Amino acid sequence: MLSVRIERPYDEVYGFLTEPGSSAKWASGMDSSAPVTSAPRNEFGVLDHTVHLPGQDVHVPMRVVRNGDGTEVQFTLFRLPDMDDEQYAADAEAVTKDLRTLKALLEG
């Protein structure tokens, strides 16, 4: 699991992440042409989504968790069936960079 602490209130972080199109502002790995099915807004901070790629659906578990005055965003990264170690490490690095971008965006 990859995570980042954001020094903003939970409601603000969760609200931003559930806005349609917000992922385009911070998630470089989101292909705008790939359809995405997202969990509905909920009181538990669940942001799970499935990216529908040609021939493959990729399930992405994601959570927003209260942490004191701030918020933790947690992203579970699974190794896809055909990924080697190098590809998985590159994917993890890209997600980490995206989470840092999210933090910078929300903390201003």
mmCIF file of C-alpha atoms in Angstrom:
data_model
loop_
_atom_site.group_PDB
_atom_site.id
_atom_site.type_symbol
_atom_site.label_atom_id
_atom_site.label_comp_id
_atom_site.label_asym_id
_atom_site.label_seq_id
_atom_site.Cartn_x
_atom_site.Cartn_y
_atom_site.Cartn_z
ATOM 1 C CA MET A 1 0.000 0.000 0.000
ATOM 2 C CA LEU A 2 1.214 3.479 -0.851
ATOM 3 C CA SER A 3 0.024 6.462 1.137
ATOM 4 C CA VAL A 4 0.447 10.167 1.682
ATOM 5 C CA ARG A 5 -0.520 12.405 4.588
ATOM 6 C CA ILE A 6 -2.274 15.591 3.518
ATOM 7 C CA GLU A 7 -2.477 18.475 5.962
ATOM 8 C CA ARG A 8 -6.089 19.273 5.112
ATOM 9 C CA PRO A 9 -9.387 18.237 6.723
ATOM 10 C CA TYR A 10 -10.869 14.885 5.741
ATOM 11 C CA ASP A 11 -14.061 16.386 4.270
ATOM 12 C CA GLU A 12 -12.038 18.656 1.989
ATOM 13 C CA VAL A 13 -9.790 15.844 0.725
ATOM 14 C CA TYR A 14 -12.625 13.348 0.257
ATOM 15 C CA GLY A 15 -14.788 16.009 -1.384
ATOM 16 C CA PHE A 16 -12.056 16.881 -3.875
ATOM 17 C CA LEU A 17 -11.326 13.258 -4.728
ATOM 18 C CA THR A 18 -14.997 12.505 -5.407
ATOM 19 C CA GLU A 19 -15.450 15.480 -7.760
ATOM 20 C CA PRO A 20 -15.909 14.326 -11.356
ATOM 21 C CA GLY A 21 -12.722 14.927 -13.309
ATOM 22 C CA SER A 22 -10.542 15.671 -10.278
ATOM 23 C CA SER A 23 -8.194 12.776 -11.054
ATOM 24 C CA ALA A 24 -7.047 14.570 -14.213
ATOM 25 C CA LYS A 25 -5.508 17.244 -11.956
ATOM 26 C CA TRP A 26 -3.188 14.865 -10.109
ATOM 27 C CA ALA A 27 -3.248 11.272 -11.409
ATOM 28 C CA SER A 28 -0.967 11.049 -14.439
ATOM 29 C CA GLY A 29 -1.710 7.341 -14.820
ATOM 30 C CA MET A 30 -5.389 7.864 -15.530
ATOM 31 C CA ASP A 31 -6.025 7.444 -19.246
ATOM 32 C CA SER A 32 -8.897 9.798 -19.990
ATOM 33 C CA SER A 33 -10.127 7.493 -22.760
ATOM 34 C CA ALA A 34 -10.434 4.464 -20.450
ATOM 35 C CA PRO A 35 -13.840 4.138 -18.794
ATOM 36 C CA VAL A 36 -13.764 4.082 -14.990
ATOM 37 C CA THR A 37 -16.373 2.724 -12.587
ATOM 38 C CA SER A 38 -16.102 4.313 -9.133
ATOM 39 C CA ALA A 39 -17.552 3.486 -5.738
ATOM 40 C CA PRO A 40 -20.417 5.816 -4.831
ATOM 41 C CA ARG A 41 -19.795 8.533 -2.229
ATOM 42 C CA ASN A 42 -19.892 6.940 1.188
ATOM 43 C CA GLU A 43 -19.219 7.676 4.852
ATOM 44 C CA PHE A 44 -16.249 5.285 5.044
ATOM 45 C CA GLY A 45 -13.823 7.070 2.712
ATOM 46 C CA VAL A 46 -13.813 4.250 0.171
ATOM 47 C CA LEU A 47 -12.677 5.449 -3.258
ATOM 48 C CA ASP A 48 -12.293 2.074 -4.958
ATOM 49 C CA HIS A 49 -12.503 2.220 -8.710
ATOM 50 C CA THR A 50 -12.095 -0.065 -11.689
ATOM 51 C CA VAL A 51 -10.323 1.084 -14.834
ATOM 52 C CA HIS A 52 -11.656 -0.723 -17.896
ATOM 53 C CA LEU A 53 -8.725 -1.245 -20.271
ATOM 54 C CA PRO A 54 -8.921 -3.208 -23.523
ATOM 55 C CA GLY A 55 -8.977 -6.867 -22.506
ATOM 56 C CA GLN A 56 -8.465 -6.150 -18.812
ATOM 57 C CA ASP A 57 -10.223 -4.509 -15.869
ATOM 58 C CA VAL A 58 -7.885 -3.095 -13.222
ATOM 59 C CA HIS A 59 -9.349 -2.840 -9.706
ATOM 60 C CA VAL A 60 -7.820 -0.036 -7.635
ATOM 61 C CA PRO A 61 -8.619 -0.023 -3.897
ATOM 62 C CA MET A 62 -8.246 3.473 -2.459
ATOM 63 C CA ARG A 63 -9.133 4.969 0.918
ATOM 64 C CA VAL A 64 -9.290 8.374 2.574
ATOM 65 C CA VAL A 65 -8.739 8.123 6.335
ATOM 66 C CA ARG A 66 -8.909 10.755 9.073
ATOM 67 C CA ASN A 67 -5.537 11.199 10.778
ATOM 68 C CA GLY A 68 -5.642 13.829 13.520
ATOM 69 C CA ASP A 69 -6.150 17.231 11.904
ATOM 70 C CA GLY A 70 -5.042 15.857 8.542
ATOM 71 C CA THR A 71 -5.962 13.083 6.177
ATOM 72 C CA GLU A 72 -4.246 9.960 4.896
ATOM 73 C CA VAL A 73 -4.850 8.859 1.300
ATOM 74 C CA GLN A 74 -4.091 5.158 0.837
ATOM 75 C CA PHE A 75 -3.647 3.484 -2.537
ATOM 76 C CA THR A 76 -3.306 -0.287 -2.865
ATOM 77 C CA LEU A 77 -1.164 -1.214 -5.840
ATOM 78 C CA PHE A 78 -1.478 -4.735 -7.199
ATOM 79 C CA ARG A 79 0.995 -6.345 -9.543
ATOM 80 C CA LEU A 80 -0.807 -7.146 -12.777
ATOM 81 C CA PRO A 81 -0.417 -10.702 -14.122
ATOM 82 C CA ASP A 82 2.101 -9.855 -16.853
ATOM 83 C CA MET A 83 4.184 -7.336 -14.863
ATOM 84 C CA ASP A 84 7.816 -8.009 -14.127
ATOM 85 C CA ASP A 85 9.661 -6.505 -11.144
ATOM 86 C CA GLU A 86 10.863 -3.507 -13.137
ATOM 87 C CA GLN A 87 7.382 -2.652 -14.416
ATOM 88 C CA TYR A 88 5.875 -3.009 -10.950
ATOM 89 C CA ALA A 89 8.557 -0.741 -9.437
ATOM 90 C CA ALA A 90 7.939 1.846 -12.160
ATOM 91 C CA ASP A 91 4.197 1.699 -11.500
ATOM 92 C CA ALA A 92 4.783 2.167 -7.750
ATOM 93 C CA GLU A 93 7.061 5.132 -8.465
ATOM 94 C CA ALA A 94 4.430 6.720 -10.720
ATOM 95 C CA VAL A 95 1.695 6.312 -8.088
ATOM 96 C CA THR A 96 3.981 7.772 -5.410
ATOM 97 C CA LYS A 97 4.635 10.780 -7.644
ATOM 98 C CA ASP A 98 0.892 11.188 -8.242
ATOM 99 C CA LEU A 99 0.195 11.094 -4.496
ATOM 100 C CA ARG A 100 2.831 13.798 -3.957
ATOM 101 C CA THR A 101 1.157 15.876 -6.666
ATOM 102 C CA LEU A 102 -2.190 15.439 -4.896
ATOM 103 C CA LYS A 103 -0.635 16.547 -1.602
ATOM 104 C CA ALA A 104 0.928 19.649 -3.185
ATOM 105 C CA LEU A 105 -2.318 20.519 -4.960
ATOM 106 C CA LEU A 106 -4.462 20.294 -1.825
ATOM 107 C CA GLU A 107 -1.995 21.867 0.581
ATOM 108 C CA GLY A 108 -1.347 24.716 -1.864
#
